[in-house]
mmCIF file of C-alpha atoms in Angstrom:
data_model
loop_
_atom_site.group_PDB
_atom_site.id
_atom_site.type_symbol
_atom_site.label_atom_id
_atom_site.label_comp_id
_atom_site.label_asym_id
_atom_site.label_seq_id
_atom_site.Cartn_x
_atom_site.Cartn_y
_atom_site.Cartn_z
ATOM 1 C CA UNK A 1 4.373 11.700 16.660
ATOM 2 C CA UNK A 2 1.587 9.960 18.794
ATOM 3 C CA UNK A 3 -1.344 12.331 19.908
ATOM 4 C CA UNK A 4 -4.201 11.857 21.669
ATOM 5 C CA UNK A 5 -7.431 14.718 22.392
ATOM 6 C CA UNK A 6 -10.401 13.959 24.521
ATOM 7 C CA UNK A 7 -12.891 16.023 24.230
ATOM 8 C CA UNK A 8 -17.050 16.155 24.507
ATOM 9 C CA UNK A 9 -17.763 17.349 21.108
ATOM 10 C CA UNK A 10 -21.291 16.268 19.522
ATOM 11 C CA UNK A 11 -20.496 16.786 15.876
ATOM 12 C CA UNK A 12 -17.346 15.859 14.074
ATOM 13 C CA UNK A 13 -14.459 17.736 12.773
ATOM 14 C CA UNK A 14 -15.714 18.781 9.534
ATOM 15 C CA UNK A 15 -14.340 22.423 7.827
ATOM 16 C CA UNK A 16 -17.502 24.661 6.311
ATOM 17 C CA UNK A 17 -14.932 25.049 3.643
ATOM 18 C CA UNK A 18 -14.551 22.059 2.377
ATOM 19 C CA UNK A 19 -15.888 23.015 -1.244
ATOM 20 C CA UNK A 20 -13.022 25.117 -1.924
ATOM 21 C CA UNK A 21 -10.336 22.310 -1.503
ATOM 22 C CA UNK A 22 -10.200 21.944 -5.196
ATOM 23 C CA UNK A 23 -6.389 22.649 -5.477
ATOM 24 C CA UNK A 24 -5.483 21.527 -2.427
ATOM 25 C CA UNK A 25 -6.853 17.981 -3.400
ATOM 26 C CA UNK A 26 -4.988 17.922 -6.419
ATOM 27 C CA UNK A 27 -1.664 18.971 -4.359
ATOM 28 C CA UNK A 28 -2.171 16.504 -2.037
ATOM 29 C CA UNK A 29 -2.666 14.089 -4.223
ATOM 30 C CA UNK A 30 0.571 14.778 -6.429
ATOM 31 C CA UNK A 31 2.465 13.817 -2.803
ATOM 32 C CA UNK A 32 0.427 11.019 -1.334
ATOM 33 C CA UNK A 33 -2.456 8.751 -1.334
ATOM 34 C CA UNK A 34 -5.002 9.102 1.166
ATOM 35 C CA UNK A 35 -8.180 6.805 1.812
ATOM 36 C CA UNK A 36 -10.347 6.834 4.557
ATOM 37 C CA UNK A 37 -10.597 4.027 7.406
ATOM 38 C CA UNK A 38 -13.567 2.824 9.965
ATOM 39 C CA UNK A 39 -13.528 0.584 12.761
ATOM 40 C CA UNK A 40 -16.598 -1.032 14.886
ATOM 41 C CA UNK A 41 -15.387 -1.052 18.372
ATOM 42 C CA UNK A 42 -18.556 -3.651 18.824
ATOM 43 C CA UNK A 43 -17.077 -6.177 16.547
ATOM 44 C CA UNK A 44 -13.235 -5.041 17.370
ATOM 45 C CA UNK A 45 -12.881 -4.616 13.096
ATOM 46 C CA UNK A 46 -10.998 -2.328 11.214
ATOM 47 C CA UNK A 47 -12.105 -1.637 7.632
ATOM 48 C CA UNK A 48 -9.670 -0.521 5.382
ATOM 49 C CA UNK A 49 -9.698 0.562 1.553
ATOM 50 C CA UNK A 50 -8.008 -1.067 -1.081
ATOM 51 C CA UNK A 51 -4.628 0.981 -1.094
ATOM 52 C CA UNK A 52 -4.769 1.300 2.870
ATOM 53 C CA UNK A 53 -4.685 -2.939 2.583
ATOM 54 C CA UNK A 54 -2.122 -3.388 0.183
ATOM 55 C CA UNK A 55 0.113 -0.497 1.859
ATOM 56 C CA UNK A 56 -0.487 -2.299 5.274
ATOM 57 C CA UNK A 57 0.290 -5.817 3.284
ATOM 58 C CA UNK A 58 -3.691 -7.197 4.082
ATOM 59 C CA UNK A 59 -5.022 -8.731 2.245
ATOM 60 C CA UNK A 60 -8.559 -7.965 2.762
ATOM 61 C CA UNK A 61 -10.089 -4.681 3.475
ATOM 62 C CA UNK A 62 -11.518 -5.986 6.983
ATOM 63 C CA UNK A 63 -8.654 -6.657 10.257
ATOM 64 C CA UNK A 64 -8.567 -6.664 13.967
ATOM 65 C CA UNK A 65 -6.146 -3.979 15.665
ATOM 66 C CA UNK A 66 -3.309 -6.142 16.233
ATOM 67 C CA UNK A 67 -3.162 -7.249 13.061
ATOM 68 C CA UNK A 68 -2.910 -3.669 11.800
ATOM 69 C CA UNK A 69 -0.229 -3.362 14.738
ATOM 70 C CA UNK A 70 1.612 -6.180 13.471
ATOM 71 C CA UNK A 71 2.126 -3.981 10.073
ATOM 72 C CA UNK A 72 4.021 -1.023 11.951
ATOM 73 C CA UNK A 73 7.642 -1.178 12.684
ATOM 74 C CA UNK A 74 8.046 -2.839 15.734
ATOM 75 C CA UNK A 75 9.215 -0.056 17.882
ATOM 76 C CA UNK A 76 5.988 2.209 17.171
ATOM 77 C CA UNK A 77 3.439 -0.262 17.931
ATOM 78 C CA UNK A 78 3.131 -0.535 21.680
ATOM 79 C CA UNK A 79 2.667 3.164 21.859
ATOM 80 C CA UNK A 80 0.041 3.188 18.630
ATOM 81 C CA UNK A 81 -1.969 0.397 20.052
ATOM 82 C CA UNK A 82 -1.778 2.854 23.592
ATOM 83 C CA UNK A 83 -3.546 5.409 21.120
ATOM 84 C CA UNK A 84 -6.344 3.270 20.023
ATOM 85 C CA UNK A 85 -7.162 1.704 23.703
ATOM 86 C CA UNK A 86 -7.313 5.536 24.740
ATOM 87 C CA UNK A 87 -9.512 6.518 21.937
ATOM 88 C CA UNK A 88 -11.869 3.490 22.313
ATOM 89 C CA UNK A 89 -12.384 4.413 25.783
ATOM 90 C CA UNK A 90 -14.162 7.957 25.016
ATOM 91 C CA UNK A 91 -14.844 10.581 22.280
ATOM 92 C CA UNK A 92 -11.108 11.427 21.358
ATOM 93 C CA UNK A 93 -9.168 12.980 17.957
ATOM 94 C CA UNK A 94 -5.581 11.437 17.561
ATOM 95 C CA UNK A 95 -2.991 10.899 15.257
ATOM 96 C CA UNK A 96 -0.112 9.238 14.742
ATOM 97 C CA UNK A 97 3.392 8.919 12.862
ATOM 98 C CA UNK A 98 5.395 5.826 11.560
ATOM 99 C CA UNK A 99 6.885 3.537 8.974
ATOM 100 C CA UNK A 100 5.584 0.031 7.493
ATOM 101 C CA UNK A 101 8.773 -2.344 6.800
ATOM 102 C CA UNK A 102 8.515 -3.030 3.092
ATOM 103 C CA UNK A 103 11.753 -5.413 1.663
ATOM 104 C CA UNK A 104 15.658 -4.545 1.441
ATOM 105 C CA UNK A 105 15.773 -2.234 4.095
ATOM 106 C CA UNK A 106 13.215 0.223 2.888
ATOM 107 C CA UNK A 107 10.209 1.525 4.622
ATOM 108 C CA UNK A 108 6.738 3.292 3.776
ATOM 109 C CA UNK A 109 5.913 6.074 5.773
ATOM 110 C CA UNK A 110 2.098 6.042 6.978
ATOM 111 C CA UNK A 111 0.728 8.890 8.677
ATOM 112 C CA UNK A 112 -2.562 8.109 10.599
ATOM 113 C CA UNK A 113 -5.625 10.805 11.504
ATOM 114 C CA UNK A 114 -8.814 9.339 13.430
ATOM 115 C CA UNK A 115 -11.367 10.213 15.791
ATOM 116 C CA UNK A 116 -13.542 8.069 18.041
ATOM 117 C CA UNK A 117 -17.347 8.374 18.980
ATOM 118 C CA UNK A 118 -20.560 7.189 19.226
ATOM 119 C CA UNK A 119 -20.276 6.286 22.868
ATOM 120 C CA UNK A 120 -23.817 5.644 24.934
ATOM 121 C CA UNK A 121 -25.345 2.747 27.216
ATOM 122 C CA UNK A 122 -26.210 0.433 24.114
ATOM 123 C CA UNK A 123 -23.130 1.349 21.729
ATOM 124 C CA UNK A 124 -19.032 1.111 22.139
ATOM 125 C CA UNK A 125 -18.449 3.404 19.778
ATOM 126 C CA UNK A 126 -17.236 4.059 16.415
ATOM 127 C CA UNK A 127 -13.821 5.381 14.878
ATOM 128 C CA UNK A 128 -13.236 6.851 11.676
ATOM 129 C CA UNK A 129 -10.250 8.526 9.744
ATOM 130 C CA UNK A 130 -7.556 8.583 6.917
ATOM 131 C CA UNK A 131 -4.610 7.371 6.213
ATOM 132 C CA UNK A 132 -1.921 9.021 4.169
ATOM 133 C CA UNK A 133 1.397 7.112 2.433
ATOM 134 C CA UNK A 134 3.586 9.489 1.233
ATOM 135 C CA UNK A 135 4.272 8.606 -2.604
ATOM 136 C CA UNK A 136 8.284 7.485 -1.169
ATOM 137 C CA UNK A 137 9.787 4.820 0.582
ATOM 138 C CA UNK A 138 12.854 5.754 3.529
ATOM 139 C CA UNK A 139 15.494 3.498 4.217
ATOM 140 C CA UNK A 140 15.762 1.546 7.211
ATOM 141 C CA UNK A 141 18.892 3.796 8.507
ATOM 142 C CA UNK A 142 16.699 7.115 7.907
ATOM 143 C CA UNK A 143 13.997 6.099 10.118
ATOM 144 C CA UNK A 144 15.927 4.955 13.387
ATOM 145 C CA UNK A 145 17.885 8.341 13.007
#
């Protein structure tokens, strides 16, 4: 899954009802980890926190996009990278779907939520989202099916 939405919004995405996520937190978390990403489209870096690093295999918490494309199996990554030229080029949501090679054949499944802004005369823009790794690994076989 690789989307992409432009749109002119001023304010971000966030729910009024965030408060009541209580449960749902506590769901979520039984079936994932989730932690929150930036990047600084004037300096070209991605900042990642700790478990987004060590489930992408960096070591530190700051990387350049292909870097973070180099951590992707290989046959997701020209069409991810497509993603984040799009979204650097305007105010955009996106997402995205696909596995991190681990060892012996085995995979981790990263799902990817993000939006871009911030764009003006003296600015390129900002991106923020979240990551989420599924608390499983695939096998190799699973994925290419």
């Amino acid at each position: 899954m690789f989307k992409i939405a432009h749109n002119n919004l001023s304010a971000s995405f966030a729910h009024p009802e965030l408060s009541s996520l209580g449960e749902d937190m506590r769901l979520l978390g039984q079936f994932c980890i989730s932690e929150a990403w930036t990047a600084d489209l004037n300096h070209g870096a991605i900042y990642l926190g700790t478990h987004a690093a060590s489930h992408h295999g960096i070591s530190q918490g700051e990387c350049g996009l292909l870097t973070l494309m180099r951590c992707y199996a290989p046959y997701d990554r020209a069409r991810i990278l497509e993603l984040f030229e799009r979204a650097a080029t305007g105010t955009s949501s996106f997402c995205y779907a696909t596995t991190i090679p681990a060892s012996r054949g085995v995979s981790q499944p990263v799902f990817c939520i993000g939006e871009s802004n911030g764009f003006n005369d003296k600015q390129s823009g900002a991106m923020a989202g979240m990551f989420f790794f599924p608390l499983f690994r695939v096998t190799d076989d699973a994925v290419a099916n």
